[in-house]
PDB file of C-alpha atoms and ligand atoms in Angstrom:
ATOM      1  CA  UNK C   1     208.149 127.659  60.610  1.00 35.00           C
ATOM      2  CA  UNK C   2     211.710 128.465  61.090  1.00 38.00           C
ATOM      3  CA  UNK C   3     215.049 126.852  63.256  1.00 39.00           C
ATOM      4  CA  UNK C   4     214.309 124.296  66.007  1.00 39.00           C
ATOM      5  CA  UNK C   5     211.988 126.387  67.684  1.00 43.00           C
ATOM      6  CA  UNK C   6     208.591 125.067  69.133  1.00 45.00           C
ATOM      7  CA  UNK C   7     209.020 121.469  68.297  1.00 44.00           C
ATOM      8  CA  UNK C   8     207.881 119.221  70.738  1.00 72.00           C
ATOM      9  CA  UNK C   9     208.811 116.016  70.628  1.00 93.00           C
ATOM     10  CA  UNK C  10     205.694 113.605  70.948  1.00 94.00           C
ATOM     11  CA  UNK C  11     205.811 109.604  71.973  1.00 93.00           C
ATOM     12  CA  UNK C  12     204.451 109.004  68.179  1.00 94.00           C
ATOM     13  CA  UNK C  13     206.551 111.480  66.776  1.00 96.00           C
ATOM     14  CA  UNK C  14     208.769 110.330  63.933  1.00 97.00           C
ATOM     15  CA  UNK C  15     211.382 113.367  62.743  1.00 97.00           C
ATOM     16  CA  UNK C  16     213.169 113.038  59.748  1.00 98.00           C
ATOM     17  CA  UNK C  17     215.873 115.991  59.121  1.00 98.00           C
ATOM     18  CA  UNK C  18     217.596 115.572  55.725  1.00 98.00           C
ATOM     19  CA  UNK C  19     219.748 117.885  53.411  1.00 97.00           C
ATOM     20  CA  UNK C  20     222.720 118.201  51.976  1.00 96.00           C
ATOM     21  CA  UNK C  21     225.969 118.249  53.392  1.00 95.00           C
ATOM     22  CA  UNK C  22     226.768 121.162  55.268  1.00 94.00           C
ATOM     23  CA  UNK C  23     223.110 122.649  55.584  1.00 95.00           C
ATOM     24  CA  UNK C  24     222.862 122.793  59.307  1.00 95.00           C
ATOM     25  CA  UNK C  25     220.865 119.341  59.872  1.00 97.00           C
ATOM     26  CA  UNK C  26     222.830 118.558  62.775  1.00 97.00           C
ATOM     27  CA  UNK C  27     222.926 121.828  64.138  1.00 96.00           C
ATOM     28  CA  UNK C  28     218.999 121.752  63.929  1.00 96.00           C
ATOM     29  CA  UNK C  29     218.640 118.466  65.831  1.00 97.00           C
ATOM     30  CA  UNK C  30     221.079 119.477  68.349  1.00 97.00           C
ATOM     31  CA  UNK C  31     218.718 122.593  69.023  1.00 96.00           C
ATOM     32  CA  UNK C  32     216.036 119.951  69.590  1.00 96.00           C
ATOM     33  CA  UNK C  33     217.707 118.197  71.622  1.00 97.00           C
ATOM     34  CA  UNK C  34     218.261 121.553  73.673  1.00 97.00           C
ATOM     35  CA  UNK C  35     214.642 121.904  73.544  1.00 96.00           C
ATOM     36  CA  UNK C  36     213.766 118.584  74.267  1.00 96.00           C
ATOM     37  CA  UNK C  37     216.261 118.878  77.509  1.00 96.00           C
ATOM     38  CA  UNK C  38     214.707 122.226  78.743  1.00 95.00           C
ATOM     39  CA  UNK C  39     211.234 120.504  78.371  1.00 94.00           C
ATOM     40  CA  UNK C  40     212.291 117.792  80.790  1.00 93.00           C
ATOM     41  CA  UNK C  41     212.502 114.951  78.078  1.00 95.00           C
ATOM     42  CA  UNK C  42     214.876 111.737  78.743  1.00 97.00           C
ATOM     43  CA  UNK C  43     217.970 112.023  75.570  1.00 98.00           C
ATOM     44  CA  UNK C  44     220.026 109.446  73.878  1.00 98.00           C
ATOM     45  CA  UNK C  45     221.823 110.468  70.187  1.00 98.00           C
ATOM     46  CA  UNK C  46     223.569 107.984  68.158  1.00 98.00           C
ATOM     47  CA  UNK C  47     226.399 110.123  67.543  1.00 98.00           C
ATOM     48  CA  UNK C  48     228.781 108.943  64.860  1.00 97.00           C
ATOM     49  CA  UNK C  49     230.786 112.109  64.248  1.00 96.00           C
ATOM     50  CA  UNK C  50     231.304 112.421  68.043  1.00 97.00           C
ATOM     51  CA  UNK C  51     229.554 115.898  67.927  1.00 97.00           C
ATOM     52  CA  UNK C  52     226.501 115.818  70.313  1.00 98.00           C
ATOM     53  CA  UNK C  53     227.992 115.958  73.574  1.00 98.00           C
ATOM     54  CA  UNK C  54     229.791 118.555  75.231  1.00 96.00           C
ATOM     55  CA  UNK C  55     232.680 115.741  75.559  1.00 96.00           C
ATOM     56  CA  UNK C  56     232.764 115.638  72.103  1.00 96.00           C
ATOM     57  CA  UNK C  57     234.861 115.834  69.425  1.00 95.00           C
ATOM     58  CA  UNK C  58     235.817 119.546  68.959  1.00 89.00           C
ATOM     59  CA  UNK C  59     236.891 120.084  65.339  1.00 83.00           C
ATOM     60  CA  UNK C  60     236.355 123.519  65.065  1.00 83.00           C
ATOM     61  CA  UNK C  61     233.843 123.182  62.450  1.00 82.00           C
ATOM     62  CA  UNK C  62     230.337 122.136  64.299  1.00 86.00           C
ATOM     63  CA  UNK C  63     229.388 123.562  67.371  1.00 93.00           C
ATOM     64  CA  UNK C  64     229.677 120.612  69.867  1.00 97.00           C
ATOM     65  CA  UNK C  65     225.873 119.924  71.021  1.00 97.00           C
ATOM     66  CA  UNK C  66     223.990 120.248  74.325  1.00 98.00           C
ATOM     67  CA  UNK C  67     224.202 116.453  75.609  1.00 98.00           C
ATOM     68  CA  UNK C  68     225.805 116.163  79.041  1.00 98.00           C
ATOM     69  CA  UNK C  69     227.315 113.069  78.912  1.00 98.00           C
ATOM     70  CA  UNK C  70     229.280 111.021  76.435  1.00 98.00           C
ATOM     71  CA  UNK C  71     229.808 106.653  76.124  1.00 97.00           C
ATOM     72  CA  UNK C  72     231.391 104.618  72.796  1.00 95.00           C
ATOM     73  CA  UNK C  73     228.696 101.833  72.165  1.00 92.00           C
ATOM     74  CA  UNK C  74     231.404  99.696  74.320  1.00 92.00           C
ATOM     75  CA  UNK C  75     231.063 101.552  77.399  1.00 96.00           C
ATOM     76  CA  UNK C  76     227.312 101.410  77.128  1.00 96.00           C
ATOM     77  CA  UNK C  77     226.809  98.053  76.845  1.00 92.00           C
ATOM     78  CA  UNK C  78     228.837  97.540  80.226  1.00 95.00           C
ATOM     79  CA  UNK C  79     226.824 100.594  81.883  1.00 95.00           C
ATOM     80  CA  UNK C  80     223.035  99.815  80.773  1.00 95.00           C
ATOM     81  CA  UNK C  81     221.818 101.064  83.662  1.00 96.00           C
ATOM     82  CA  UNK C  82     222.784 104.462  82.409  1.00 97.00           C
ATOM     83  CA  UNK C  83     219.255 104.538  80.247  1.00 98.00           C
ATOM     84  CA  UNK C  84     217.222 104.157  83.024  1.00 97.00           C
ATOM     85  CA  UNK C  85     218.666 107.583  84.244  1.00 97.00           C
ATOM     86  CA  UNK C  86     215.990 110.759  85.315  1.00 95.00           C
ATOM     87  CA  UNK C  87     217.817 113.450  83.060  1.00 95.00           C
ATOM     88  CA  UNK C  88     219.832 111.223  80.464  1.00 98.00           C
ATOM     89  CA  UNK C  89     221.465 113.188  77.853  1.00 98.00           C
ATOM     90  CA  UNK C  90     223.781 110.795  76.333  1.00 98.00           C
ATOM     91  CA  UNK C  91     225.510 110.843  73.280  1.00 98.00           C
ATOM     92  CA  UNK C  92     226.956 107.298  72.472  1.00 98.00           C
ATOM     93  CA  UNK C  93     229.450 107.190  69.625  1.00 97.00           C
ATOM     94  CA  UNK C  94     229.719 104.083  67.558  1.00 97.00           C
ATOM     95  CA  UNK C  95     233.176 102.886  66.089  1.00 95.00           C
ATOM     96  CA  UNK C  96     235.067 100.881  63.564  1.00 97.00           C
ATOM     97  CA  UNK C  97     233.076 100.123  60.229  1.00 98.00           C
ATOM     98  CA  UNK C  98     229.730 101.299  59.089  1.00 98.00           C
ATOM     99  CA  UNK C  99     228.517  98.067  58.914  1.00 98.00           C
ATOM    100  CA  UNK C 100     229.815  97.796  62.796  1.00 97.00           C
ATOM    101  CA  UNK C 101     227.910 100.548  63.284  1.00 98.00           C
ATOM    102  CA  UNK C 102     224.455  99.292  61.692  1.00 98.00           C
ATOM    103  CA  UNK C 103     224.660  96.222  63.761  1.00 97.00           C
ATOM    104  CA  UNK C 104     225.824  98.299  67.091  1.00 96.00           C
ATOM    105  CA  UNK C 105     222.351 100.599  66.185  1.00 98.00           C
ATOM    106  CA  UNK C 106     219.945  97.951  65.833  1.00 97.00           C
ATOM    107  CA  UNK C 107     221.351  96.542  69.084  1.00 96.00           C
ATOM    108  CA  UNK C 108     221.118  99.688  70.744  1.00 97.00           C
ATOM    109  CA  UNK C 109     217.372  99.936  69.040  1.00 98.00           C
ATOM    110  CA  UNK C 110     216.563  96.898  71.213  1.00 97.00           C
ATOM    111  CA  UNK C 111     217.985  98.324  74.235  1.00 97.00           C
ATOM    112  CA  UNK C 112     215.950 101.699  74.092  1.00 97.00           C
ATOM    113  CA  UNK C 113     212.509 100.084  73.083  1.00 97.00           C
ATOM    114  CA  UNK C 114     213.084  98.025  76.432  1.00 97.00           C
ATOM    115  CA  UNK C 115     213.809 100.875  78.863  1.00 97.00           C
ATOM    116  CA  UNK C 116     211.373 103.283  76.644  1.00 97.00           C
ATOM    117  CA  UNK C 117     210.489 107.315  77.549  1.00 96.00           C
ATOM    118  CA  UNK C 118     213.537 108.659  76.037  1.00 97.00           C
ATOM    119  CA  UNK C 119     214.040 111.002  72.901  1.00 98.00           C
ATOM    120  CA  UNK C 120     216.216 108.800  70.525  1.00 98.00           C
ATOM    121  CA  UNK C 121     217.908 110.810  67.671  1.00 98.00           C
ATOM    122  CA  UNK C 122     220.517 109.063  65.094  1.00 98.00           C
ATOM    123  CA  UNK C 123     222.450 111.212  62.798  1.00 98.00           C
ATOM    124  CA  UNK C 124     224.458 109.647  59.664  1.00 98.00           C
ATOM    125  CA  UNK C 125     221.682 107.214  58.669  1.00 98.00           C
ATOM    126  CA  UNK C 126     222.610 107.852  55.622  1.00 98.00           C
ATOM    127  CA  UNK C 127     226.100 105.917  56.488  1.00 98.00           C
ATOM    128  CA  UNK C 128     225.402 102.896  58.352  1.00 98.00           C
ATOM    129  CA  UNK C 129     221.205 102.925  57.563  1.00 98.00           C
ATOM    130  CA  UNK C 130     221.742 100.218  54.888  1.00 98.00           C
ATOM    131  CA  UNK C 131     223.242  97.513  57.468  1.00 98.00           C
ATOM    132  CA  UNK C 132     220.418  98.345  60.203  1.00 98.00           C
ATOM    133  CA  UNK C 133     216.944  98.368  57.617  1.00 98.00           C
ATOM    134  CA  UNK C 134     215.232  96.192  59.916  1.00 98.00           C
ATOM    135  CA  UNK C 135     215.961  98.267  62.805  1.00 98.00           C
ATOM    136  CA  UNK C 136     215.079 101.744  61.458  1.00 98.00           C
ATOM    137  CA  UNK C 137     211.776  99.945  60.476  1.00 98.00           C
ATOM    138  CA  UNK C 138     211.056  98.590  63.588  1.00 97.00           C
ATOM    139  CA  UNK C 139     212.042 102.147  65.487  1.00 98.00           C
ATOM    140  CA  UNK C 140     209.536 104.016  63.573  1.00 97.00           C
ATOM    141  CA  UNK C 141     207.047 101.451  63.498  1.00 97.00           C
ATOM    142  CA  UNK C 142     207.331 100.454  67.223  1.00 96.00           C
ATOM    143  CA  UNK C 143     208.651 103.674  69.528  1.00 97.00           C
ATOM    144  CA  UNK C 144     205.147 104.980  69.902  1.00 96.00           C
ATOM    145  CA  UNK C 145     204.475 102.119  72.533  1.00 97.00           C
ATOM    146  CA  UNK C 146     207.422 102.869  74.581  1.00 97.00           C
ATOM    147  CA  UNK C 147     207.089 106.649  74.732  1.00 96.00           C
ATOM    148  CA  UNK C 148     210.013 107.130  72.722  1.00 97.00           C
ATOM    149  CA  UNK C 149     210.244 110.246  69.940  1.00 98.00           C
ATOM    150  CA  UNK C 150     212.585 109.325  67.196  1.00 98.00           C
ATOM    151  CA  UNK C 151     214.680 112.420  65.528  1.00 98.00           C
ATOM    152  CA  UNK C 152     216.509 110.365  61.801  1.00 98.00           C
ATOM    153  CA  UNK C 153     219.185 112.603  60.373  1.00 98.00           C
ATOM    154  CA  UNK C 154     220.377 111.886  57.137  1.00 98.00           C
ATOM    155  CA  UNK C 155     221.867 113.626  53.692  1.00 98.00           C
ATOM    156  CA  UNK C 156     219.033 112.459  51.495  1.00 98.00           C
ATOM    157  CA  UNK C 157     215.507 111.412  52.594  1.00 98.00           C
ATOM    158  CA  UNK C 158     215.733 108.190  50.241  1.00 98.00           C
ATOM    159  CA  UNK C 159     218.773 106.877  52.586  1.00 98.00           C
ATOM    160  CA  UNK C 160     215.658 106.595  55.015  1.00 98.00           C
ATOM    161  CA  UNK C 161     213.787 103.428  54.731  1.00 97.00           C
ATOM    162  CA  UNK C 162     210.505 103.653  52.941  1.00 97.00           C
ATOM    163  CA  UNK C 163     208.786 101.977  55.728  1.00 96.00           C
ATOM    164  CA  UNK C 164     210.313 104.353  58.347  1.00 97.00           C
ATOM    165  CA  UNK C 165     210.136 107.153  56.059  1.00 97.00           C
ATOM    166  CA  UNK C 166     205.916 106.723  55.756  1.00 96.00           C
ATOM    167  CA  UNK C 167     205.467 106.587  59.842  1.00 96.00           C
ATOM    168  CA  UNK C 168     207.067 110.299  59.777  1.00 97.00           C
ATOM    169  CA  UNK C 169     204.921 112.576  61.388  1.00 97.00           C
ATOM    170  CA  UNK C 170     207.873 116.109  61.017  1.00 96.00           C
ATOM    171  CA  UNK C 171     210.057 116.425  58.443  1.00 97.00           C
ATOM    172  CA  UNK C 172     212.553 119.218  58.736  1.00 97.00           C
ATOM    173  CA  UNK C 173     214.606 119.716  55.041  1.00 98.00           C
ATOM    174  CA  UNK C 174     217.447 121.489  54.210  1.00 97.00           C
ATOM    175  CA  UNK C 175     217.968 121.689  50.053  1.00 97.00           C
ATOM    176  CA  UNK C 176     217.489 118.458  48.330  1.00 96.00           C
ATOM    177  CA  UNK C 177     217.982 118.304  44.730  1.00 95.00           C
ATOM    178  CA  UNK C 178     218.087 114.760  43.539  1.00 97.00           C
ATOM    179  CA  UNK C 179     214.965 113.859  41.935  1.00 98.00           C
ATOM    180  CA  UNK C 180     214.397 110.774  43.687  1.00 98.00           C
ATOM    181  CA  UNK C 181     214.829 112.352  46.739  1.00 98.00           C
ATOM    182  CA  UNK C 182     212.350 114.955  45.944  1.00 98.00           C
ATOM    183  CA  UNK C 183     209.995 112.666  44.602  1.00 98.00           C
ATOM    184  CA  UNK C 184     210.102 110.951  48.290  1.00 98.00           C
ATOM    185  CA  UNK C 185     209.455 114.550  49.448  1.00 98.00           C
ATOM    186  CA  UNK C 186     206.817 115.248  47.312  1.00 98.00           C
ATOM    187  CA  UNK C 187     205.350 111.860  48.279  1.00 97.00           C
ATOM    188  CA  UNK C 188     205.823 112.698  52.200  1.00 97.00           C
ATOM    189  CA  UNK C 189     204.807 116.375  52.162  1.00 97.00           C
ATOM    190  CA  UNK C 190     203.133 117.422  48.594  1.00 97.00           C
ATOM    191  CA  UNK C 191     204.711 118.869  45.412  1.00 98.00           C
ATOM    192  CA  UNK C 192     204.887 122.335  46.762  1.00 97.00           C
ATOM    193  CA  UNK C 193     207.178 121.453  49.727  1.00 97.00           C
ATOM    194  CA  UNK C 194     209.625 119.457  47.445  1.00 98.00           C
ATOM    195  CA  UNK C 195     209.461 122.432  44.910  1.00 97.00           C
ATOM    196  CA  UNK C 196     210.339 124.866  48.046  1.00 98.00           C
ATOM    197  CA  UNK C 197     212.912 122.579  49.172  1.00 98.00           C
ATOM    198  CA  UNK C 198     214.955 122.058  45.619  1.00 97.00           C
ATOM    199  CA  UNK C 199     214.828 126.257  45.943  1.00 97.00           C
ATOM    200  CA  UNK C 200     216.351 126.215  49.146  1.00 97.00           C
ATOM    201  CA  UNK C 201     219.344 128.417  50.032  1.00 94.00           C
ATOM    202  CA  UNK C 202     222.259 126.717  51.677  1.00 89.00           C
ATOM    203  CA  UNK C 203     221.801 127.803  55.418  1.00 87.00           C
ATOM    204  CA  UNK C 204     217.571 127.349  54.480  1.00 96.00           C
ATOM    205  CA  UNK C 205     215.395 124.745  55.726  1.00 97.00           C
ATOM    206  CA  UNK C 206     211.297 124.194  55.563  1.00 97.00           C
ATOM    207  CA  UNK C 207     209.605 122.210  58.147  1.00 96.00           C
ATOM    208  CA  UNK C 208     206.536 119.937  57.770  1.00 97.00           C
ATOM    209  CA  UNK C 209     204.087 118.024  60.208  1.00 94.00           C
ATOM    210  CA  UNK C 210     201.655 116.025  59.610  1.00 92.00           C
ATOM    211  CA  UNK C 211     198.396 117.376  60.585  1.00 78.00           C
ATOM    212  CA  UNK C 212     196.248 114.171  60.361  1.00 73.00           C
ATOM    213  CA  UNK C 213     198.551 112.432  62.664  1.00 62.00           C
ATOM    214  CA  UNK C 214     197.863 111.525  65.797  1.00 58.00           C
ATOM    215  CA  UNK C 215     196.535 113.863  68.917  1.00 59.00           C
ATOM    216  CA  UNK C 216     199.713 114.400  70.644  1.00 54.00           C
ATOM    217  CA  UNK C 217     199.549 112.093  73.950  1.00 48.00           C
ATOM    218  CA  UNK C 218     199.806 113.310  76.973  1.00 49.00           C
ATOM    219  CA  UNK C 219     202.540 111.396  79.629  1.00 47.00           C
ATOM    220  CA  UNK C 220     205.672 112.509  81.410  1.00 44.00           C
ATOM    221  CA  UNK C 221     208.496 110.876  82.967  1.00 45.00           C
ATOM    222  CA  UNK C 222     207.389 110.395  86.628  1.00 39.00           C
TER     223      UNK C 222
HETATM  224  N1  ATP O 301     221.782 128.427  60.055  1.00 60.35           N
HETATM  225  C1  ATP O 301     222.876 128.646  59.864  1.00 60.35           C
HETATM  226  N2  ATP O 301     223.363 129.902  59.638  1.00 60.35           N
HETATM  227  C2  ATP O 301     224.737 129.627  59.889  1.00 60.35           C
HETATM  228  N3  ATP O 301     225.979 128.740  59.940  1.00 60.35           N
HETATM  229  C3  ATP O 301     225.390 127.856  59.832  1.00 60.35           C
HETATM  230  C4  ATP O 301     223.782 127.525  60.057  1.00 60.35           C
HETATM  231  N4  ATP O 301     223.592 126.016  60.399  1.00 60.35           N
HETATM  232  C5  ATP O 301     224.911 125.509  60.756  1.00 60.35           C
HETATM  233  N5  ATP O 301     225.551 126.378  59.988  1.00 60.35           N
HETATM  234  C6  ATP O 301     227.274 125.893  60.364  1.00 60.35           C
HETATM  235  O1  ATP O 301     227.412 125.117  58.978  1.00 60.35           O
HETATM  236  C7  ATP O 301     227.972 124.134  59.149  1.00 60.35           C
HETATM  237  C8  ATP O 301     227.726 122.664  59.118  1.00 60.35           C
HETATM  238  O2  ATP O 301     226.641 122.467  59.799  1.00 60.35           O
HETATM  239  P1  ATP O 301     225.792 120.766  60.264  1.00 60.35           P
HETATM  240  O3  ATP O 301     227.332 120.255  60.846  1.00 60.35           O
HETATM  241  O4  ATP O 301     224.780 121.216  60.772  1.00 60.35           O
HETATM  242  O5  ATP O 301     225.597 120.399  58.844  1.00 60.35           O
HETATM  243  P2  ATP O 301     224.847 118.955  58.734  1.00 60.35           P
HETATM  244  O6  ATP O 301     223.679 119.341  57.289  1.00 60.35           O
HETATM  245  O7  ATP O 301     224.637 118.383  59.771  1.00 60.35           O
HETATM  246  O8  ATP O 301     225.974 118.372  57.674  1.00 60.35           O
HETATM  247  P3  ATP O 301     226.566 116.936  57.091  1.00 60.35           P
HETATM  248  O9  ATP O 301     225.776 116.550  56.296  1.00 60.35           O
HETATM  249  O10 ATP O 301     227.798 117.387  56.719  1.00 60.35           O
HETATM  250  O11 ATP O 301     226.457 116.468  58.571  1.00 60.35           O
HETATM  251  C9  ATP O 301     228.904 124.269  60.636  1.00 60.35           C
HETATM  252  O12 ATP O 301     229.945 124.766  60.607  1.00 60.35           O
HETATM  253  C10 ATP O 301     227.358 124.858  61.397  1.00 60.35           C
HETATM  254  O13 ATP O 301     228.153 125.541  62.499  1.00 60.35           O
HETATM  255 MG1   MG O 302     225.514 116.604  60.281  1.00 60.35          MG
END
């Protein structure tokens, strides 16, 4: 399938959005969140480039995303009740070093799994993910129990920790050409998918779903 249309984020979903820089990952991820919001789902984005909310940093290079609220992680720590709100559509912008961001992400995962019933997206995993491997793995393995669909965005599939990768129910890939990434793509989605991804032009993508995955669970926030 193409574009973000028709992508329904279910509680058990772990969506990996990968591709070389500038292949449109964040653009497609924003479209997924817009669709989730339109479907009435609560949404939270870990947003290092400050690009997922209408109040983000307008660099002129990217189109800002659809989220209606923006906070730094420090501001969120003082306002954790916001995570309980109906209609949550919040971009959380981490600051500091990549290590700081990884540690902040790990703390946020605890809050997200505690509160539950929201779509949780994290971008730039390749930058800070090495400092949050356990949190990424816990998120991918446990989020279903908190009714938290997860979207992880990274330039390379191998930047997603392996245990988290094995939980993927959907893969949205722009061009990848590194042999390690192509091997990981083939392991997850099959040889034909990996071959097709290696041939994509900039701006093109392919979407894979684990058809053997669990049935969509019903359940909507009251
Ligand atoms: N389908 C498309 N057609 C034309 N332009 C696009 C398309 N998708 C994205 N773009 C543009 O390409 C640029 C890069 O897109 P985007 O920021 O989504 O890439 P990215 O994969 O997230 O890159 P990075 O890895 O650097 O974060 C942006 O200016 C965006 O507006
Ligand atoms: Mg991006």
